[in-house]
């Protein structure tokens, strides 16, 4: 390889790396991380087992997470039939046991899927 060819090849390689750098070097958008999105719910960080009849901030957090996943549930802090149905649909979509209860596996899926 001649010196001129070596310089041309080096310049080409550097140009290709520079041209593609933004695609692989740029961080993912902040809201692409479900755990980051969930922090925006802000209803608390306790994760008790929730079922129909439960109420309070933990229910609001679960409802907010369901809403972020596209389930149109009212964020009112009352775990009623609509919340239970949304939980069951979420569980079905994520290969979880379908029982309508927000337990450890469902909490994990709400945050990380």
CSV table of N, CA and C in Angstrom, one decimal:
chain,number,residue,atom,x,y,z
A,1,UNK,N,0.9,-1.2,0.0
A,1,UNK,CA,0.0,0.0,0.0
A,1,UNK,C,0.9,1.2,0.0
A,2,UNK,N,0.6,2.1,-0.9
A,2,UNK,CA,1.5,3.3,-1.0
A,2,UNK,C,1.0,4.3,0.1
A,3,UNK,N,1.9,5.3,0.4
A,3,UNK,CA,1.6,6.3,1.4
A,3,UNK,C,0.3,7.0,1.1
A,4,UNK,N,0.2,7.4,-0.2
A,4,UNK,CA,-1.0,8.1,-0.7
A,4,UNK,C,-2.3,7.3,-0.4
A,5,UNK,N,-2.3,6.0,-0.7
A,5,UNK,CA,-3.4,5.1,-0.5
A,5,UNK,C,-3.7,5.0,1.0
A,6,UNK,N,-2.6,4.9,1.8
A,6,UNK,CA,-2.8,4.8,3.3
A,6,UNK,C,-3.5,6.0,3.8
A,7,UNK,N,-3.1,7.2,3.4
A,7,UNK,CA,-3.7,8.4,3.8
A,7,UNK,C,-5.2,8.5,3.4
A,8,UNK,N,-5.5,8.1,2.2
A,8,UNK,CA,-6.8,8.1,1.7
A,8,UNK,C,-7.7,7.1,2.5
A,9,UNK,N,-7.2,5.9,2.7
A,9,UNK,CA,-7.9,4.9,3.5
A,9,UNK,C,-8.2,5.4,4.9
A,10,UNK,N,-7.2,6.0,5.5
A,10,UNK,CA,-7.4,6.6,6.9
A,10,UNK,C,-8.4,7.7,6.9
A,11,UNK,N,-8.3,8.6,5.9
A,11,UNK,CA,-9.3,9.7,5.9
A,11,UNK,C,-10.7,9.1,5.7
A,12,UNK,N,-10.9,8.1,4.8
A,12,UNK,CA,-12.2,7.5,4.6
A,12,UNK,C,-12.7,6.9,5.9
A,13,UNK,N,-11.9,6.1,6.6
A,13,UNK,CA,-12.3,5.5,7.8
A,13,UNK,C,-12.7,6.5,8.8
A,14,UNK,N,-11.9,7.6,9.0
A,14,UNK,CA,-12.2,8.6,9.9
A,14,UNK,C,-13.6,9.3,9.6
A,15,UNK,N,-13.8,9.5,8.3
A,15,UNK,CA,-15.0,10.1,7.8
A,15,UNK,C,-16.2,9.3,8.1
A,16,UNK,N,-16.1,8.0,7.9
A,16,UNK,CA,-17.2,7.1,8.2
A,16,UNK,C,-17.5,7.0,9.7
A,17,UNK,N,-16.5,7.0,10.5
A,17,UNK,CA,-16.7,7.0,12.0
A,17,UNK,C,-17.4,8.3,12.4
A,18,UNK,N,-16.9,9.4,11.9
A,18,UNK,CA,-17.5,10.7,12.3
A,18,UNK,C,-19.0,10.8,11.8
A,19,UNK,N,-19.2,10.3,10.6
A,19,UNK,CA,-20.6,10.4,10.0
A,19,UNK,C,-21.6,9.5,10.8
A,20,UNK,N,-21.1,8.4,11.4
A,20,UNK,CA,-22.1,7.5,12.1
A,20,UNK,C,-22.1,7.7,13.6
A,21,UNK,N,-21.2,8.5,14.1
A,21,UNK,CA,-21.1,8.7,15.5
A,21,UNK,C,-22.4,9.2,16.2
A,22,UNK,N,-23.1,10.2,15.6
A,22,UNK,CA,-24.3,10.6,16.3
A,22,UNK,C,-25.3,9.5,16.5
A,23,UNK,N,-25.4,8.6,15.5
A,23,UNK,CA,-26.4,7.5,15.7
A,23,UNK,C,-26.1,6.6,16.8
A,24,UNK,N,-24.8,6.3,17.1
A,24,UNK,CA,-24.5,5.3,18.1
A,24,UNK,C,-24.0,6.0,19.4
A,25,UNK,N,-23.6,7.2,19.3
A,25,UNK,CA,-23.1,7.9,20.5
A,25,UNK,C,-24.1,8.7,21.3
A,26,UNK,N,-25.2,9.1,20.6
A,26,UNK,CA,-26.2,9.9,21.3
A,26,UNK,C,-27.0,9.0,22.3
A,27,UNK,N,-27.2,9.6,23.5
A,27,UNK,CA,-28.0,8.8,24.4
A,27,UNK,C,-29.4,8.7,24.0
A,28,UNK,N,-30.1,7.6,24.5
A,28,UNK,CA,-31.5,7.4,24.2
A,28,UNK,C,-32.3,8.6,24.8
A,29,UNK,N,-33.4,8.9,24.2
A,29,UNK,CA,-34.3,9.9,24.8
A,29,UNK,C,-34.6,9.5,26.2
A,30,UNK,N,-34.7,10.5,27.1
A,30,UNK,CA,-35.0,10.2,28.5
A,30,UNK,C,-36.3,9.4,28.7
A,31,UNK,N,-37.3,9.7,28.0
A,31,UNK,CA,-38.6,9.0,28.2
A,31,UNK,C,-38.7,7.7,27.6
A,32,UNK,N,-37.6,7.2,27.0
A,32,UNK,CA,-37.6,5.8,26.4
A,32,UNK,C,-37.4,4.8,27.5
A,33,UNK,N,-36.9,5.2,28.7
A,33,UNK,CA,-36.7,4.3,29.8
A,33,UNK,C,-37.9,4.3,30.7
A,34,UNK,N,-38.6,3.2,30.8
A,34,UNK,CA,-39.9,3.1,31.5
A,34,UNK,C,-39.6,3.5,33.0
A,35,UNK,N,-38.5,3.1,33.6
A,35,UNK,CA,-38.3,3.4,35.0
A,35,UNK,C,-38.1,4.9,35.2
A,36,UNK,N,-37.5,5.6,34.2
A,36,UNK,CA,-37.4,7.1,34.3
A,36,UNK,C,-38.8,7.7,34.1
A,37,UNK,N,-39.6,7.2,33.2
A,37,UNK,CA,-41.0,7.7,33.0
A,37,UNK,C,-41.8,7.6,34.3
A,38,UNK,N,-41.6,6.4,34.9
A,38,UNK,CA,-42.4,6.1,36.1
A,38,UNK,C,-42.1,7.1,37.3
A,39,UNK,N,-40.9,7.6,37.3
A,39,UNK,CA,-40.5,8.5,38.4
A,39,UNK,C,-41.4,9.8,38.3
A,40,UNK,N,-41.9,10.1,37.1
A,40,UNK,CA,-42.8,11.2,36.9
A,40,UNK,C,-44.1,11.0,37.6
A,41,UNK,N,-44.5,9.8,37.9
A,41,UNK,CA,-45.8,9.6,38.6
A,41,UNK,C,-45.8,10.2,39.9
A,42,UNK,N,-44.7,10.0,40.7
A,42,UNK,CA,-44.5,10.7,42.0
A,42,UNK,C,-45.6,10.4,43.1
A,43,UNK,N,-46.2,9.3,43.1
A,43,UNK,CA,-47.2,9.0,44.1
A,43,UNK,C,-46.6,8.2,45.2
A,44,UNK,N,-45.3,7.9,45.2
A,44,UNK,CA,-44.7,7.2,46.3
A,44,UNK,C,-43.9,6.0,45.8
A,45,UNK,N,-43.1,5.5,46.7
A,45,UNK,CA,-42.2,4.4,46.3
A,45,UNK,C,-42.5,3.1,47.1
A,46,UNK,N,-43.6,3.0,47.7
A,46,UNK,CA,-44.0,1.7,48.4
A,46,UNK,C,-44.7,0.9,47.3
A,47,UNK,N,-44.5,-0.4,47.4
A,47,UNK,CA,-45.1,-1.3,46.5
A,47,UNK,C,-45.8,-2.5,47.1
A,48,UNK,N,-46.8,-2.2,47.9
A,48,UNK,CA,-47.6,-3.3,48.6
A,48,UNK,C,-48.4,-4.1,47.5
A,49,UNK,N,-48.8,-5.3,47.9
A,49,UNK,CA,-49.7,-6.0,47.1
A,49,UNK,C,-51.1,-5.3,47.1
A,50,UNK,N,-51.6,-5.0,45.8
A,50,UNK,CA,-52.8,-4.3,45.7
A,50,UNK,C,-53.8,-5.1,45.0
A,51,UNK,N,-55.1,-5.0,45.4
A,51,UNK,CA,-56.2,-5.7,44.7
A,51,UNK,C,-57.4,-4.9,44.9
A,52,UNK,N,-58.5,-5.4,44.3
A,52,UNK,CA,-59.8,-4.6,44.3
A,52,UNK,C,-60.1,-4.3,45.8
A,53,UNK,N,-60.4,-3.0,46.0
A,53,UNK,CA,-60.7,-2.5,47.4
A,53,UNK,C,-59.6,-1.8,48.0
A,54,UNK,N,-58.3,-1.9,47.4
A,54,UNK,CA,-57.2,-1.2,47.9
A,54,UNK,C,-57.4,0.3,47.6
A,55,UNK,N,-56.7,1.2,48.4
A,55,UNK,CA,-56.8,2.6,48.0
A,55,UNK,C,-55.5,3.3,48.6
A,56,UNK,N,-55.3,4.5,48.0
A,56,UNK,CA,-54.2,5.3,48.5
A,56,UNK,C,-53.2,5.6,47.4
A,57,UNK,N,-52.0,6.1,47.9
A,57,UNK,CA,-51.0,6.5,47.0
A,57,UNK,C,-50.4,5.4,46.2
A,58,UNK,N,-50.2,4.2,46.8
A,58,UNK,CA,-49.7,3.1,46.0
A,58,UNK,C,-50.6,2.7,44.9
A,59,UNK,N,-51.9,2.8,45.1
A,59,UNK,CA,-52.9,2.5,44.0
A,59,UNK,C,-52.7,3.6,42.9
A,60,UNK,N,-52.6,4.9,43.3
A,60,UNK,CA,-52.3,5.9,42.3
A,60,UNK,C,-51.1,5.7,41.5
A,61,UNK,N,-50.0,5.2,42.2
A,61,UNK,CA,-48.8,4.9,41.5
A,61,UNK,C,-49.0,3.8,40.4
A,62,UNK,N,-49.7,2.7,40.8
A,62,UNK,CA,-50.0,1.6,39.9
A,62,UNK,C,-50.8,2.1,38.8
A,63,UNK,N,-51.8,2.9,39.1
A,63,UNK,CA,-52.7,3.5,38.0
A,63,UNK,C,-51.9,4.4,37.1
A,64,UNK,N,-51.1,5.2,37.6
A,64,UNK,CA,-50.2,6.1,36.8
A,64,UNK,C,-49.4,5.2,35.8
A,65,UNK,N,-48.7,4.2,36.4
A,65,UNK,CA,-47.9,3.3,35.6
A,65,UNK,C,-48.7,2.6,34.5
A,66,UNK,N,-49.9,2.2,34.8
A,66,UNK,CA,-50.7,1.6,33.8
A,66,UNK,C,-51.1,2.6,32.7
A,67,UNK,N,-51.3,3.8,33.1
A,67,UNK,CA,-51.6,4.8,32.2
A,67,UNK,C,-50.5,5.1,31.3
A,68,UNK,N,-49.2,5.1,31.8
A,68,UNK,CA,-48.0,5.3,31.0
A,68,UNK,C,-47.8,4.2,30.0
A,69,UNK,N,-48.3,3.0,30.3
A,69,UNK,CA,-48.3,1.9,29.4
A,69,UNK,C,-49.4,1.8,28.4
A,70,UNK,N,-50.3,2.8,28.5
A,70,UNK,CA,-51.3,2.9,27.5
A,70,UNK,C,-52.7,2.4,27.9
A,71,UNK,N,-52.8,2.1,29.2
A,71,UNK,CA,-54.1,1.6,29.7
A,71,UNK,C,-54.9,2.8,30.3
A,72,UNK,N,-56.0,3.1,29.7
A,72,UNK,CA,-56.8,4.3,30.1
A,72,UNK,C,-57.5,4.1,31.4
A,73,UNK,N,-56.8,4.1,32.5
A,73,UNK,CA,-57.4,4.0,33.8
A,73,UNK,C,-57.4,5.3,34.5
A,74,UNK,N,-58.4,5.6,35.3
A,74,UNK,CA,-58.5,6.8,36.0
A,74,UNK,C,-57.6,6.7,37.2
A,75,UNK,N,-56.8,7.8,37.4
A,75,UNK,CA,-55.8,7.8,38.5
A,75,UNK,C,-56.5,8.5,39.7
A,76,UNK,N,-57.2,7.7,40.5
A,76,UNK,CA,-58.0,8.2,41.6
A,76,UNK,C,-57.7,7.6,42.9
A,77,UNK,N,-56.8,6.7,42.9
A,77,UNK,CA,-56.4,6.0,44.2
A,77,UNK,C,-57.3,5.0,44.7
A,78,UNK,N,-58.3,4.6,43.9
A,78,UNK,CA,-59.3,3.6,44.3
A,78,UNK,C,-59.2,2.4,43.3
A,79,UNK,N,-58.8,1.3,43.9
A,79,UNK,CA,-58.6,0.1,43.0
A,79,UNK,C,-60.0,-0.6,42.9
A,80,UNK,N,-60.7,-0.2,41.8
A,80,UNK,CA,-62.0,-0.8,41.5
A,80,UNK,C,-61.9,-1.7,40.3
A,81,UNK,N,-63.1,-2.0,39.7
A,81,UNK,CA,-63.2,-2.9,38.6
A,81,UNK,C,-62.4,-2.4,37.3
A,82,UNK,N,-62.4,-1.1,37.1
A,82,UNK,CA,-61.6,-0.7,35.9
A,82,UNK,C,-60.1,-0.8,36.1
A,83,UNK,N,-59.6,-0.6,37.3
A,83,UNK,CA,-58.2,-0.8,37.5
A,83,UNK,C,-57.9,-2.3,37.5
A,84,UNK,N,-58.7,-3.1,38.0
A,84,UNK,CA,-58.5,-4.5,38.0
A,84,UNK,C,-58.5,-5.0,36.6
A,85,UNK,N,-59.4,-4.6,35.7
A,85,UNK,CA,-59.4,-5.0,34.3
A,85,UNK,C,-58.1,-4.5,33.6
A,86,UNK,N,-57.7,-3.3,33.9
A,86,UNK,CA,-56.5,-2.8,33.3
A,86,UNK,C,-55.3,-3.6,33.7
A,87,UNK,N,-55.2,-4.0,35.0
A,87,UNK,CA,-54.1,-4.9,35.5
A,87,UNK,C,-54.1,-6.2,34.8
A,88,UNK,N,-55.3,-6.8,34.6
A,88,UNK,CA,-55.4,-8.1,34.0
A,88,UNK,C,-55.0,-8.0,32.5
A,89,UNK,N,-55.3,-7.0,31.8
A,89,UNK,CA,-54.9,-6.8,30.4
A,89,UNK,C,-53.4,-6.6,30.4
A,90,UNK,N,-52.8,-5.8,31.3
A,90,UNK,CA,-51.4,-5.6,31.4
A,90,UNK,C,-50.7,-7.0,31.6
A,91,UNK,N,-51.2,-7.7,32.6
A,91,UNK,CA,-50.6,-9.0,32.9
A,91,UNK,C,-50.6,-9.9,31.7
A,92,UNK,N,-51.7,-10.0,31.1
A,92,UNK,CA,-51.8,-10.8,29.9
A,92,UNK,C,-50.8,-10.4,28.8
A,93,UNK,N,-50.7,-9.2,28.6
A,93,UNK,CA,-49.8,-8.7,27.5
A,93,UNK,C,-48.3,-8.9,27.9
A,94,UNK,N,-48.0,-9.1,29.1
A,94,UNK,CA,-46.6,-9.3,29.5
A,94,UNK,C,-46.3,-10.7,30.1
A,95,UNK,N,-47.2,-11.6,29.8
A,95,UNK,CA,-46.9,-13.0,30.2
A,95,UNK,C,-46.9,-13.3,31.6
A,96,UNK,N,-47.6,-12.5,32.4
A,96,UNK,CA,-47.7,-12.7,33.8
A,96,UNK,C,-49.0,-13.5,34.2
A,97,UNK,N,-49.0,-14.0,35.4
A,97,UNK,CA,-50.2,-14.7,35.9
A,97,UNK,C,-51.3,-13.6,35.9
A,98,UNK,N,-52.4,-14.0,35.3
A,98,UNK,CA,-53.5,-13.0,35.2
A,98,UNK,C,-54.5,-13.2,36.4
A,99,UNK,N,-54.3,-12.4,37.4
A,99,UNK,CA,-55.1,-12.4,38.6
A,99,UNK,C,-55.7,-11.1,39.0
A,100,UNK,N,-55.3,-10.0,38.3
A,100,UNK,CA,-55.8,-8.7,38.6
A,100,UNK,C,-55.2,-8.1,39.9
A,101,UNK,N,-54.2,-8.7,40.4
A,101,UNK,CA,-53.5,-8.3,41.6
A,101,UNK,C,-52.2,-7.7,41.3
A,102,UNK,N,-51.9,-6.5,41.8
A,102,UNK,CA,-50.5,-5.9,41.6
A,102,UNK,C,-49.6,-6.4,42.7
A,103,UNK,N,-48.9,-7.5,42.4
A,103,UNK,CA,-47.9,-8.0,43.4
A,103,UNK,C,-46.5,-7.8,42.9
A,104,UNK,N,-45.5,-8.4,43.4
A,104,UNK,CA,-44.1,-8.1,43.1
A,104,UNK,C,-43.8,-8.3,41.6
A,105,UNK,N,-44.3,-9.3,40.9
A,105,UNK,CA,-44.0,-9.5,39.5
A,105,UNK,C,-44.7,-8.4,38.6
A,106,UNK,N,-45.9,-8.0,39.0
A,106,UNK,CA,-46.6,-7.0,38.2
A,106,UNK,C,-46.0,-5.6,38.5
A,107,UNK,N,-45.6,-5.3,39.7
A,107,UNK,CA,-44.8,-4.1,40.0
A,107,UNK,C,-43.6,-4.0,39.1
A,108,UNK,N,-42.8,-5.1,39.1
A,108,UNK,CA,-41.6,-5.1,38.3
A,108,UNK,C,-41.9,-4.9,36.9
A,109,UNK,N,-42.9,-5.5,36.3
A,109,UNK,CA,-43.2,-5.3,34.9
A,109,UNK,C,-43.7,-3.9,34.6
A,110,UNK,N,-44.4,-3.3,35.5
A,110,UNK,CA,-44.9,-2.0,35.4
A,110,UNK,C,-43.7,-1.0,35.3
A,111,UNK,N,-42.7,-1.2,36.0
A,111,UNK,CA,-41.5,-0.3,36.0
A,111,UNK,C,-40.6,-0.6,34.8
A,112,UNK,N,-40.4,-1.9,34.5
A,112,UNK,CA,-39.3,-2.2,33.6
A,112,UNK,C,-39.7,-2.7,32.2
A,113,UNK,N,-41.0,-2.8,31.9
A,113,UNK,CA,-41.4,-3.2,30.5
A,113,UNK,C,-42.0,-2.1,29.8
